[in-house]
Structures are given as structure tokens and as C-alpha cells.
mmCIF file of C-alpha atoms in Angstrom:
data_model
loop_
_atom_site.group_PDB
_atom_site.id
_atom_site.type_symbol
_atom_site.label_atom_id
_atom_site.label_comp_id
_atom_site.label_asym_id
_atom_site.label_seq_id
_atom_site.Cartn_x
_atom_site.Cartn_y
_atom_site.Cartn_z
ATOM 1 C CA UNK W 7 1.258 25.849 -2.584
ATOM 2 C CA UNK W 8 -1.129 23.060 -2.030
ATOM 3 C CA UNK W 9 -1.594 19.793 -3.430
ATOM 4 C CA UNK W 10 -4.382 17.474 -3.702
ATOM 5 C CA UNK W 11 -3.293 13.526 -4.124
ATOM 6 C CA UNK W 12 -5.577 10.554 -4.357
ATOM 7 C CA UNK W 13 -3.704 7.221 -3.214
ATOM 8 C CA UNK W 14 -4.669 3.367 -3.380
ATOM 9 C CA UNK W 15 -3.215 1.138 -2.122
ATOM 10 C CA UNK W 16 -4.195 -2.915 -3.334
ATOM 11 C CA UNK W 17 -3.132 -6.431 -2.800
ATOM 12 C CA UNK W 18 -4.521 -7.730 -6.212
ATOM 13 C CA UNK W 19 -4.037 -11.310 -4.882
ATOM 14 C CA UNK W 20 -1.405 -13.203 -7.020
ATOM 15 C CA UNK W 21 -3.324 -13.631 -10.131
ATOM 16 C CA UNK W 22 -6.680 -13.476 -8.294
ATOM 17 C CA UNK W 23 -7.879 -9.975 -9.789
ATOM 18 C CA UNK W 24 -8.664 -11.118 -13.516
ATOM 19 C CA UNK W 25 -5.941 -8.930 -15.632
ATOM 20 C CA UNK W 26 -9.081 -7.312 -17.501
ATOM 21 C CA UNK W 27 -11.290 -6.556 -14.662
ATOM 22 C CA UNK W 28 -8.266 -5.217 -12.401
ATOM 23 C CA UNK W 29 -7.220 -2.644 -15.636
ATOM 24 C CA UNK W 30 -10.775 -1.485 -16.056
ATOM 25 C CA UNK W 31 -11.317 -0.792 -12.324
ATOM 26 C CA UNK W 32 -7.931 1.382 -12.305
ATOM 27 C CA UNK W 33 -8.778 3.017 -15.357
ATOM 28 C CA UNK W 34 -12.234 4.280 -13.890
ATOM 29 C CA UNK W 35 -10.817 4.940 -10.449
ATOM 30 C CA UNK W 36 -9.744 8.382 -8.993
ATOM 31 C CA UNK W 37 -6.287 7.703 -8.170
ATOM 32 C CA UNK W 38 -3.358 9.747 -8.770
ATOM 33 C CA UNK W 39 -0.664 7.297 -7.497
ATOM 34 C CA UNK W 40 -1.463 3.124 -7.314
ATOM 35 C CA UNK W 41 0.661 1.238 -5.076
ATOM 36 C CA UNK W 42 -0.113 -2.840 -5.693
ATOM 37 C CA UNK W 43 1.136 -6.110 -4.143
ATOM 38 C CA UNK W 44 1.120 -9.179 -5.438
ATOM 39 C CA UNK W 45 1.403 -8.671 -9.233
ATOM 40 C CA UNK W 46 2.019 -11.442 -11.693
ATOM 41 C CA UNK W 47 3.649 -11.379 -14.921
ATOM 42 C CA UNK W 48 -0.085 -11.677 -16.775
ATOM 43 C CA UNK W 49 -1.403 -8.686 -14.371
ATOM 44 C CA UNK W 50 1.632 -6.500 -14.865
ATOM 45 C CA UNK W 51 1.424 -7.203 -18.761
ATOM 46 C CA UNK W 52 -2.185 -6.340 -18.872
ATOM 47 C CA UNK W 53 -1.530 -2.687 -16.509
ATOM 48 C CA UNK W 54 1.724 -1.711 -18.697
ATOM 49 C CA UNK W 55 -0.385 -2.618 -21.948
ATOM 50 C CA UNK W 56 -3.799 -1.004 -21.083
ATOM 51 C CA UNK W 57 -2.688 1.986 -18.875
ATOM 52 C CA UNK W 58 -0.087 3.693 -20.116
ATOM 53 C CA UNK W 59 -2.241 6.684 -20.778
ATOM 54 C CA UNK W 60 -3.788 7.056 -17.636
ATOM 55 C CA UNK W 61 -0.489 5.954 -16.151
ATOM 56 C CA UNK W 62 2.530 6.992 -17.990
ATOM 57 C CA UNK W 63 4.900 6.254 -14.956
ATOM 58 C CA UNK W 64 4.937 2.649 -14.413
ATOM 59 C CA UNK W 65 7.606 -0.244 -12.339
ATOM 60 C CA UNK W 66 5.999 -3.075 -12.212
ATOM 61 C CA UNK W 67 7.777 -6.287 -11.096
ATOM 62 C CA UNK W 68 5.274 -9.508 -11.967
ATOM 63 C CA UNK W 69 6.810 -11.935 -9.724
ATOM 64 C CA UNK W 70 3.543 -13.210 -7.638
ATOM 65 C CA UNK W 71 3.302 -13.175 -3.880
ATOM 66 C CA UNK W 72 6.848 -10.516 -4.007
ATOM 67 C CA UNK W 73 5.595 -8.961 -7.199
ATOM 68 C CA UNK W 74 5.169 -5.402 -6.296
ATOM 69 C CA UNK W 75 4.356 -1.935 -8.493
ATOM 70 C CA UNK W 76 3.406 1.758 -8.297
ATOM 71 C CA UNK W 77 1.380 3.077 -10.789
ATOM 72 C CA UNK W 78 1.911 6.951 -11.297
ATOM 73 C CA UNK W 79 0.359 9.815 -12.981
ATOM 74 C CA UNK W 80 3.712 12.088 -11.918
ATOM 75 C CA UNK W 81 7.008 11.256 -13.256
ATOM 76 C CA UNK W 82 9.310 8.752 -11.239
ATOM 77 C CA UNK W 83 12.512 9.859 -10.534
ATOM 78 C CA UNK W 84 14.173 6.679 -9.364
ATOM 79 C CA UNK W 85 12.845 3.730 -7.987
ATOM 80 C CA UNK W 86 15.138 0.434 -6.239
ATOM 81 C CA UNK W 87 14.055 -2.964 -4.779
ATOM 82 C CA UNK W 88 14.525 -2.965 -0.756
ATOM 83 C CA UNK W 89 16.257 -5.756 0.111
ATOM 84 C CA UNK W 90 14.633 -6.268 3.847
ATOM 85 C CA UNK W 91 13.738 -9.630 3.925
ATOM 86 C CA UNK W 92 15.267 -11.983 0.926
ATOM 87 C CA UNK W 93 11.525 -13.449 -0.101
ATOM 88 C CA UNK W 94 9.390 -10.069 -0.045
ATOM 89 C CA UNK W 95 11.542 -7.025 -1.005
ATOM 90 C CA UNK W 96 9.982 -3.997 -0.429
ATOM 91 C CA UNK W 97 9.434 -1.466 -2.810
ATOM 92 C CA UNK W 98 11.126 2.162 -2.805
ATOM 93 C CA UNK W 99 10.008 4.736 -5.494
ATOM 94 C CA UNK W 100 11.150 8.819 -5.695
ATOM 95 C CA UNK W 101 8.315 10.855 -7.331
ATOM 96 C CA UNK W 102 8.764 14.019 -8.662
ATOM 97 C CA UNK W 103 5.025 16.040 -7.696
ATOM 98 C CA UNK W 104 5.099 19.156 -9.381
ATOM 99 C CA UNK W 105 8.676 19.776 -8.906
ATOM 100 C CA UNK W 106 8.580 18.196 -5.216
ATOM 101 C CA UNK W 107 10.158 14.514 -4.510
ATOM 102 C CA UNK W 108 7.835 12.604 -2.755
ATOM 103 C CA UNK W 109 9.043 8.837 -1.370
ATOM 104 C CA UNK W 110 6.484 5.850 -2.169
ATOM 105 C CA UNK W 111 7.093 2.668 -0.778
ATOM 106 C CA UNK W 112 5.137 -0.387 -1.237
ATOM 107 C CA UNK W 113 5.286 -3.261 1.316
ATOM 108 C CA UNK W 114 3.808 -6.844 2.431
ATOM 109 C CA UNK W 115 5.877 -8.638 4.771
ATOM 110 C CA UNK W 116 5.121 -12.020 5.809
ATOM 111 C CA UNK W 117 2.114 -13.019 7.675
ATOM 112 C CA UNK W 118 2.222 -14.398 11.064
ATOM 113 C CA UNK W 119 3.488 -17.656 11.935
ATOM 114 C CA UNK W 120 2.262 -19.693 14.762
ATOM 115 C CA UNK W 121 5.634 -19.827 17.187
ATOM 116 C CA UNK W 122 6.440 -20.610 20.395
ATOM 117 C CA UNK W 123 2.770 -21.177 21.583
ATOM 118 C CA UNK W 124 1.954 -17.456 20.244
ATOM 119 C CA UNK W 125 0.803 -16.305 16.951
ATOM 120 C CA UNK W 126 2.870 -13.503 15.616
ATOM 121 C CA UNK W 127 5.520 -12.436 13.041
ATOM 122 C CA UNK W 128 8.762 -14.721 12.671
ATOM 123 C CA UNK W 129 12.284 -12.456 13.388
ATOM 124 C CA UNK W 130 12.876 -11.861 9.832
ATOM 125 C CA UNK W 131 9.739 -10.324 9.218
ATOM 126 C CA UNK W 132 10.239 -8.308 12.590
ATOM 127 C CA UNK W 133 14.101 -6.901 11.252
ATOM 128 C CA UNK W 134 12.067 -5.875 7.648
ATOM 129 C CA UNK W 135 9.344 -3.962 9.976
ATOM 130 C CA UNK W 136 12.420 -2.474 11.898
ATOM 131 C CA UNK W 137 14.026 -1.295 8.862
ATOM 132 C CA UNK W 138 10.638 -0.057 7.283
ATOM 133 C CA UNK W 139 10.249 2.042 10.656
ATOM 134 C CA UNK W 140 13.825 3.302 9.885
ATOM 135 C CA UNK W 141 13.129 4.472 6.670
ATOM 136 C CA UNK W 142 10.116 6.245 7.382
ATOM 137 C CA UNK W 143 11.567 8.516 10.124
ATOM 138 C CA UNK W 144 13.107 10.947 7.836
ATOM 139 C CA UNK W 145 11.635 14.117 7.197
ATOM 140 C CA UNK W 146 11.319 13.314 3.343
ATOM 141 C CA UNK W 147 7.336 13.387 2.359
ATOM 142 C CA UNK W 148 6.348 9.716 2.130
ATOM 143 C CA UNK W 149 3.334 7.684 1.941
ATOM 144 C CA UNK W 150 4.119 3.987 2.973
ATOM 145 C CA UNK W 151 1.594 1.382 0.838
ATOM 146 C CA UNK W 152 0.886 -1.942 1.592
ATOM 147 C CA UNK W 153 -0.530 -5.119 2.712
ATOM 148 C CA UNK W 154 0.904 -5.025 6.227
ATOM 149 C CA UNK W 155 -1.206 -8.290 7.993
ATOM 150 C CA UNK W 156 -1.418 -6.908 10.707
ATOM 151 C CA UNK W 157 -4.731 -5.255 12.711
ATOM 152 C CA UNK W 158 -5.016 -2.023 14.322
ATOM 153 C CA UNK W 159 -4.237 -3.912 18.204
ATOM 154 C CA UNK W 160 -0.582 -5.061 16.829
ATOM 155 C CA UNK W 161 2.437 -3.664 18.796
ATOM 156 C CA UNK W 162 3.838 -2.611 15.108
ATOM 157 C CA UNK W 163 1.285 -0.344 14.353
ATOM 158 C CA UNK W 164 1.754 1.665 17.200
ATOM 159 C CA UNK W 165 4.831 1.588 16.531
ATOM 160 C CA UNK W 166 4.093 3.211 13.276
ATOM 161 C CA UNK W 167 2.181 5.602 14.698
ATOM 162 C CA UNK W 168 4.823 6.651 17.227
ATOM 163 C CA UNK W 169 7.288 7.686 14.499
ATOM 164 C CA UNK W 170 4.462 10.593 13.400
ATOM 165 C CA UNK W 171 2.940 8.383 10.913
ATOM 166 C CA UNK W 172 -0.718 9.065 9.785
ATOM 167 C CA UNK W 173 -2.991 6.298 9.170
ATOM 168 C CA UNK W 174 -4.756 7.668 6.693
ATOM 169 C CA UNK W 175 -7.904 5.577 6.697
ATOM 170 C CA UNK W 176 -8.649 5.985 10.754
ATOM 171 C CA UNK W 177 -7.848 9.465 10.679
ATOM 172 C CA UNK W 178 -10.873 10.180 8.696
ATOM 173 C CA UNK W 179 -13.065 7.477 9.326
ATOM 174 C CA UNK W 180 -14.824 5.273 12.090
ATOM 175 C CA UNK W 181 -15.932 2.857 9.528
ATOM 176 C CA UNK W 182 -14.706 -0.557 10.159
ATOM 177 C CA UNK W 183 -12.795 -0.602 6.476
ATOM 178 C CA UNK W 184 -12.246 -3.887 6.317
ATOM 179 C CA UNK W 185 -10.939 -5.243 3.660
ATOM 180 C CA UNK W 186 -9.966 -9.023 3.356
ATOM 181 C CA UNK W 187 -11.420 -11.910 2.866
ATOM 182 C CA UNK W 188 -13.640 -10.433 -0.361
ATOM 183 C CA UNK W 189 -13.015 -14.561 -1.638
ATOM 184 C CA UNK W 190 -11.903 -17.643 -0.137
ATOM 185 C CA UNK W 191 -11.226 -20.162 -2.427
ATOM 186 C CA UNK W 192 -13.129 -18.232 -5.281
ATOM 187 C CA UNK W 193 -16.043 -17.902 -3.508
ATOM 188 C CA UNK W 194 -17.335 -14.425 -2.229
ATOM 189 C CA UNK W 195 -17.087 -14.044 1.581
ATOM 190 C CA UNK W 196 -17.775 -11.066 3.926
ATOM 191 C CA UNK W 197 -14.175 -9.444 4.959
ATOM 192 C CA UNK W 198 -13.996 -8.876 8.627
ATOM 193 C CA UNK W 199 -10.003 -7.791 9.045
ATOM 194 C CA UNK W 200 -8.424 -4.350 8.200
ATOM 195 C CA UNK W 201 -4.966 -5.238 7.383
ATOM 196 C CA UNK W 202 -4.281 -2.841 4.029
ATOM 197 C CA UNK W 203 -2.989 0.597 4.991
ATOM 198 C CA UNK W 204 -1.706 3.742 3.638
ATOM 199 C CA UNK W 205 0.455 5.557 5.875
ATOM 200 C CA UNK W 206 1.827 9.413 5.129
ATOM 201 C CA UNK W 207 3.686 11.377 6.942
ATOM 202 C CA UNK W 208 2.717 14.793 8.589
ATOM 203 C CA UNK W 209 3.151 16.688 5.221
ATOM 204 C CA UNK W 210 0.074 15.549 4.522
ATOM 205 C CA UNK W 211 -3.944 15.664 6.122
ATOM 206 C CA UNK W 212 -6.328 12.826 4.492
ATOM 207 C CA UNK W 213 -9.578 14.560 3.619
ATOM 208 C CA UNK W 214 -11.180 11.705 2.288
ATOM 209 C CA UNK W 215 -10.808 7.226 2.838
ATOM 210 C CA UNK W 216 -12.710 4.633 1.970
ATOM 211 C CA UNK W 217 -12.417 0.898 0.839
ATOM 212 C CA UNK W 218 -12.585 0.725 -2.773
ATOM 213 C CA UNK W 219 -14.249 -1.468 -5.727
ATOM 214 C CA UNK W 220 -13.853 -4.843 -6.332
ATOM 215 C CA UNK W 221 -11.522 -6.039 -8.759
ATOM 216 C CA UNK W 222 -11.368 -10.194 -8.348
ATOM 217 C CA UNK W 223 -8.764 -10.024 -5.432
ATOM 218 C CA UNK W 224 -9.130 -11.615 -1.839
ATOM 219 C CA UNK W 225 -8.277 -8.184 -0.872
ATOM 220 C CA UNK W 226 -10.401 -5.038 -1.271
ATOM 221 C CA UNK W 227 -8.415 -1.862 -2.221
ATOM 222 C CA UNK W 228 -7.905 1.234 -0.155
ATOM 223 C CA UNK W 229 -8.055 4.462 -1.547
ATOM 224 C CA UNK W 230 -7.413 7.929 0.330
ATOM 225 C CA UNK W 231 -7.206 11.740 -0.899
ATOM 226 C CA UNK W 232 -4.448 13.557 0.823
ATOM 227 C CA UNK W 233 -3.723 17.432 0.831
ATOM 228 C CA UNK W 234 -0.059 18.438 0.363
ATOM 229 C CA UNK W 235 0.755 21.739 2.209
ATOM 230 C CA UNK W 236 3.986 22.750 0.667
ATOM 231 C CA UNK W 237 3.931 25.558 2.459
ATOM 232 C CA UNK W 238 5.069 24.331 6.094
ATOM 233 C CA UNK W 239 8.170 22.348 5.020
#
């Protein structure tokens, strides 16, 4: 059996995507599953309020830069905090997809610091990536979410892409997809960095990627359709 999955992925910038604008823009979009970094306690409020129709399976955690969530349209089965770095715990969610678990996890580790002449992630950040890389070598079904700062030239995402996972953005698409800076300081800018992914394993083949709509965030959201064949596991 086949499956057909739409996935976003969305940094909705601490506070930056007004609560009102961010719940009508996931309300009109197309996807299935919503992974989302940086939630406050007044954005996770507004989602758990205003889309619990369109999302019955919600965890939310509003804590600001660390606040994390995964919005759902399929039952969650269980869902933990990753402890991988004490300031930005990763998020680790078990969907149940028409009677199939499927792992979700949403990330943002650190950005780069500047260090020893060089510009590039501190160790801690580096162990988190190492046990992200870990996790995502099993051969559960999982689609990996996040806000990842890094470009397409960083050593860690070929690293990524070593371990068989699927960028599913570039696998579809020469388009630049760039999606951050959409502000700086509140004002609109032109982004000119990819940095948002969403990664999947082989269980899965994007059909479709794209950057999505504007919601008040410094980042831009991106959203991809995936086909599930069920048959080949």
C-alpha cells in the first residue's frame, strides 16, 4: 500500500510569526504533519486553541528559541524530549500512519560560533549532530525536521546524506529555496541562505518541494509531499 504525506517544516521565529497570522496560514496549508521550532507560550496557545480540528494530534512545548512542536493529522503514539544538548533538546515523536509507526523528529541546534579563527559549530552542538546522525540510521521510517543552520557545502550535511538520508527539497528541485532572512529587525529582506530542511529516509520519494507562505517569521517554511511505499519494507 501507498501513502501520500505532505510535510512542513518551520522556524516560526520566537514570537516573530504573529499567533493569528501563523494559525491562519496552517489552517489553509496542505500539510499532513507540521514540524515547528521556536514556539512561544502565546504561539503554542494560539495553534492548540485554533487547530485542534485540523490538527487533533498536537505537543507543543512554548518555551522560545528551544520551544519545539509537531502538529499532526495522524494519531501520536508517544512523543519524548531528546536531551542532546542541555539548551536545545530535540524533539522525538512516534506516529501511528494508518497503522504504520513513523519517527518525527524536530531539531535546531545552535548556530555557528566564531572559534579558533574559523566559523563553525561549538563541540556541543557537534556531539547533538552526532547523536542526531545516530538516531537516524535505523531502519525505522523517519523524516528529520528542522532548522539545521547549516548550508548545503557543510561537512554535516554530507554527512547526512551518507547515512541514506533524502533531502527532500534538492531531490526534487534546482530552485535555490532559500529561506531566511524573510525580516531583519522587522523589516522585510530578500533571504539568500537555505538552512531549513526536511530529511526522510529511503521509505519515502518526495514528489513535490517548495518554500512555503509567509507567516511573520525570519524564516520561510518548507513544505514537501512524500510517497510512502509500504510495500518494500
Amino acid at each position: 500500500m501507498d501513502s501520500s504525506l505532505t510535510i512542513m517544516t518551520y522556524n516560526i521565529g520566537n514570537g516573530l510569526a504573529n499567533p493569528a497570522q501563523l494559525t491562519w496560514m496552517l489552517e489553509n496549508s496542505p500539510a499532513d504533519i507540521v514540524g515547528l521550532q521556536e514556539v512561544t507560550e502565546a504561539q503554542a496557545d494560539a495553534m492548540e486553541k485554533s487547530l485542534s480540528e485540523k490538527y487533533p494530534h498536537q505537543v507543543i512545548f512554548g518555551n522560545g528559541i528551544p520551544g519545539k512542536g509537531l502538529l499532526s493529522k495522524f494519531p501520536i503514539i508517544s512523543h519524548e524530549h531528546l536531551q542532546f544538548h542541555d539548551a536545545r533538546p530535540d524533539l522525538h515523536v512516534t506516529l501511528d500512519v494508518e497503522g504504520e509507526p513513523l519517527t518525527a523528529i524536530v531539531a535546531h541546534p545552535c548556530p555557528p560560533r566564531l572559534r579558533y579563527m574559523s566559523y563553525d559549530f561549538l563541540p556541543s552542538t557537534q556531539a547533538q549532530f552526532d547523536c542526531l546522525f545516530d538516531l537516524c540510521s535505523s531502519d525505522t521510517p523517519t523524516i528529520l525536521l528542522g532548522d539545521f543552520n547549516m548550508i548545503e557545502r557543510h561537512a554535516f550535511y554530507n554527512r547526512f546524506a551518507k547515512l541514506g538520508l533524502i533531502d527532500a527539497f534538492r531531490s526534487v528541485s534546482n530552485a535555490r529555496g532559500y529561506t531566511i532572512p524573510q525580516r531583519v529587525g522587522g523589516i522585510r529582506t530578500v533571504p539568500f541562505l537555505r538552512i531549513d530542511y526536511i530529511w526522510h529516509t529511503p521509505h519515502f520519494k518526495a514528489v513535490e518541494a517548495w518554500v512555503g507562505q509567509d507567516a511573520g517569521s525570519d524564516h520561510l517554511p518548507v513544505v514537501a509531499k512524500l510517497e510512502w511505499s509500504k510495500q518494500n519494507e
